[in-house]
Amino acid sequence: MKSQAKKVCPTEALLTTPSLLWLLAFFAVPAGLVLLLAFRPADLHGGVGSGWSVAAIKAASDPAYLPIWWRTLWMSGVSTLLCLLVALPMGYHLARMPRRWQGIMVLLVVLPFLTNFLIRVFAWKSLLHPDGMVCRGLIAMGLMTEEQQLLYNAGAVVVVMFYVQLPFAILPLYAAAEKFDFGLLDAARDLGAGAARAFWEVFIPGVRGGLVAASLMVFISGVGQYVIPQIVGGVDTEMIGNKIAQRVFSDRNLPEASALSSMLLLGVLALMIANSLRRRLMAKEGPGV
Amino acid sequence: MEDFLVIDAIRKRFGNHPALDGVSLQIREGEVFSLLGPSGCGKTTLLRLIAGFDSPDSGQILLQGRNVAGLPPEKRPVNTVFQNYALFPHLSIRENIAFGPKMAGWARSQISSEVARMLALVKMEDQADKLPSQISGGQKQRVAIARALVNKPRVLLLDEPLAALDLKLRQHLLVELAALHREVGTTFVYVTHDQAEAMSLSHRIAVMNAGRVEQVDVPESLYRAPRTPFVASFIGDTNLLAGSITGTSSNGCKVTVPGLGVLEIRPETPITVGDQVTLSLRPEDLSLTDGKDSDPSLVGVVDEVIYFGAFTRYWVTSSNQRLLVQTHGKAAWARGDAVRVAVDPGTLHIVEMKSSVQ
């Protein structure tokens, strides 16, 4: 096992300083401010009053939020699962392509980023619109009736979330697959595993790091979504992000928005900390027997 | 049993490059059979075809009479020891060895007892719960062998299993490998580019070159009676000399070699006066004598002397031919000495023949 040096050498400290400062200034301080705001009273003019109050925390803990939290979790979960299901075989095949093609394909994967995010979501809105291509096509094939809707429901939100987040799942999985020794799959086949079994028993554990990274990236960006449900979702597909946006822009209740944001932030942080703890634990224990 | 594993007229092309150009071999049950040749000769391609990672363009692979050429690797009763070992990095040594039995659906108790037996066989009991990244190269190689042998394969395929190790360890593991083969008795097909490895371990060797088999023989015959110039020069060091048949003698014929004079040879194939031949002369079959009073056309000059301890090597130029001569003990001649090269009779060997009559 690698021995971990406990002493930090001066150059290392120096090199870490810029990113540390960046994190402090643009992440830790704003997050702290948001957390502080949650303990301030709201004033009647949409600003923040003086003194301290737990009113915002109480309001944000209203059980009426529970179904929205639950919906946020399951919609992000489903879109994460869809992303992994598509990105895993894609990462595998990308890594097995000739080098020259890998570069071109990765370029194609990130190409959608050249179009503004909002425009892409609006494009989906016109695709799924009752007069859009998809709807008309499905109706023509008899797979859908005129009364049915593709837009303004949870399905539409999950599909668009899946579309938007897919590259974030493909890239870490491709990076992991690219480092994978495909000779191990030959070895697994040689030892009696069928192609699917070899993929499951050897490839999946081999890209585990990439899988965890892809899941976290997609899931975390999913739970923070509010634009997609706003545009392609309906009244019953609101996510916690929409509620935060409402508290900020419509109700001008910054403390309650801050309270909700803090809860989301702490949840995500807990997820990240759990992951890094798991990794540290695994490194310490060695292989599971 | 001559027909245990039969490779029958196998052809395989990669693009325009013929990797295997009509290879046929018969491998006997229980023997250590080596595929020996330089890189790119097709030996690894042939191994991958036997394992099932590739399929031949034409030809058959018969294992105990059954054509396995169309079967996927997981359906073949053969297992491979890979060059880089290909141990599963996320599994412990024990779990690596148990992988095959687990895939085959053995009972749990049988798996654990067989894995324990294999761990003992390769002396890795103490390391069983370590990860592959925590053991040394030589240990990985032993685990790779155990992981393959636990499945009781009919044939164990070894793809340059020692190539990644240093010389000392390689020699040590070679001895271990020979002992292991005596113990398990499995048929080994051993791919290597190292002739010393092949010679020391194998019962028989197929020397391959450019997608073809040049000669299949026991190590002794490959060394003493190579049938092609390639085999003669690939197995050990040799002098390849051109000569012509100039007459007959009581028990063979006379061959004239520039720089060496007229020598006697007992050819194995019919030969006529006037034929041009290529001869292989091993350096240790040559010796040096004083060249002062000899026929000037047979006198050579010592160009280079290198002392190796147990023997000395001389490079001698005689009639524009450079000859490598090896003698026991310390150097008896120095650079610039005029010498005559003598040939130990009966060691001359024809490796190529061009008939003068069409």
CSV table of C-alpha atoms in Angstrom, one decimal, chain A residues 1 181 183-195 197-198 201-203 205-206 208 286-289, chain B residues 48 51 53 72-74 78-80 82 84 86-90 92 95 99-100 102-103 129 131 134 147 151:
chain,number,residue,atom,x,y,z
A,1,MET,CA,0.0,0.0,0.0
A,181,ASP,CA,-7.1,-2.6,-20.0
A,183,GLY,CA,-7.1,-7.5,-22.3
A,184,LEU,CA,-8.9,-8.1,-19.0
A,185,LEU,CA,-12.1,-8.8,-21.0
A,186,ASP,CA,-10.2,-11.4,-23.0
A,187,ALA,CA,-9.0,-13.0,-19.8
A,188,ALA,CA,-12.6,-13.1,-18.4
A,189,ARG,CA,-13.8,-14.7,-21.6
A,190,ASP,CA,-10.9,-17.2,-21.5
A,191,LEU,CA,-12.0,-18.1,-18.0
A,192,GLY,CA,-15.5,-19.0,-19.1
A,193,ALA,CA,-17.4,-15.7,-18.8
A,194,GLY,CA,-19.8,-14.8,-21.7
A,195,ALA,CA,-19.5,-11.4,-23.3
A,197,ARG,CA,-20.9,-11.5,-17.9
A,198,ALA,CA,-17.3,-10.3,-18.7
A,201,GLU,CA,-17.9,-8.7,-13.8
A,202,VAL,CA,-14.8,-7.0,-15.1
A,203,PHE,CA,-15.5,-3.8,-17.1
A,205,PRO,CA,-15.7,-2.7,-11.6
A,206,GLY,CA,-12.9,-1.4,-13.8
A,208,ARG,CA,-16.2,2.2,-11.1
A,286,GLY,CA,-8.1,-3.1,0.7
A,287,PRO,CA,-10.2,-5.6,-1.2
A,288,GLY,CA,-13.6,-6.7,0.0
A,289,VAL,CA,-13.5,-10.5,0.5
B,48,ARG,CA,-5.1,-16.4,-29.9
B,51,ALA,CA,-7.7,-19.6,-27.3
B,53,PHE,CA,-10.0,-14.6,-29.4
B,72,PRO,CA,-16.1,-18.5,-28.5
B,73,PRO,CA,-13.3,-18.5,-25.9
B,74,GLU,CA,-15.6,-19.2,-23.0
B,78,VAL,CA,-8.3,-24.3,-22.9
B,79,ASN,CA,-7.0,-21.5,-20.7
B,80,THR,CA,-4.4,-18.8,-21.2
B,82,PHE,CA,-1.3,-13.8,-20.7
B,84,ASN,CA,1.0,-9.1,-18.9
B,86,ALA,CA,-4.2,-9.7,-17.0
B,87,LEU,CA,-5.1,-10.3,-13.4
B,88,PHE,CA,-8.3,-8.6,-12.4
B,89,PRO,CA,-7.2,-5.6,-10.4
B,90,HIS,CA,-10.4,-5.3,-8.3
B,92,SER,CA,-7.9,-10.4,-4.5
B,95,GLU,CA,-10.9,-14.2,-6.0
B,99,PHE,CA,-13.1,-16.5,-11.2
B,100,GLY,CA,-13.1,-19.4,-13.6
B,102,LYS,CA,-17.3,-19.2,-10.3
B,103,MET,CA,-18.2,-18.7,-14.0
B,129,ASP,CA,-6.0,-11.9,0.2
B,131,LEU,CA,-4.7,-7.4,-4.5
B,134,GLN,CA,0.4,-5.6,-4.0
B,147,ARG,CA,-6.0,-18.9,-12.3
B,151,ASN,CA,-10.2,-24.8,-14.5
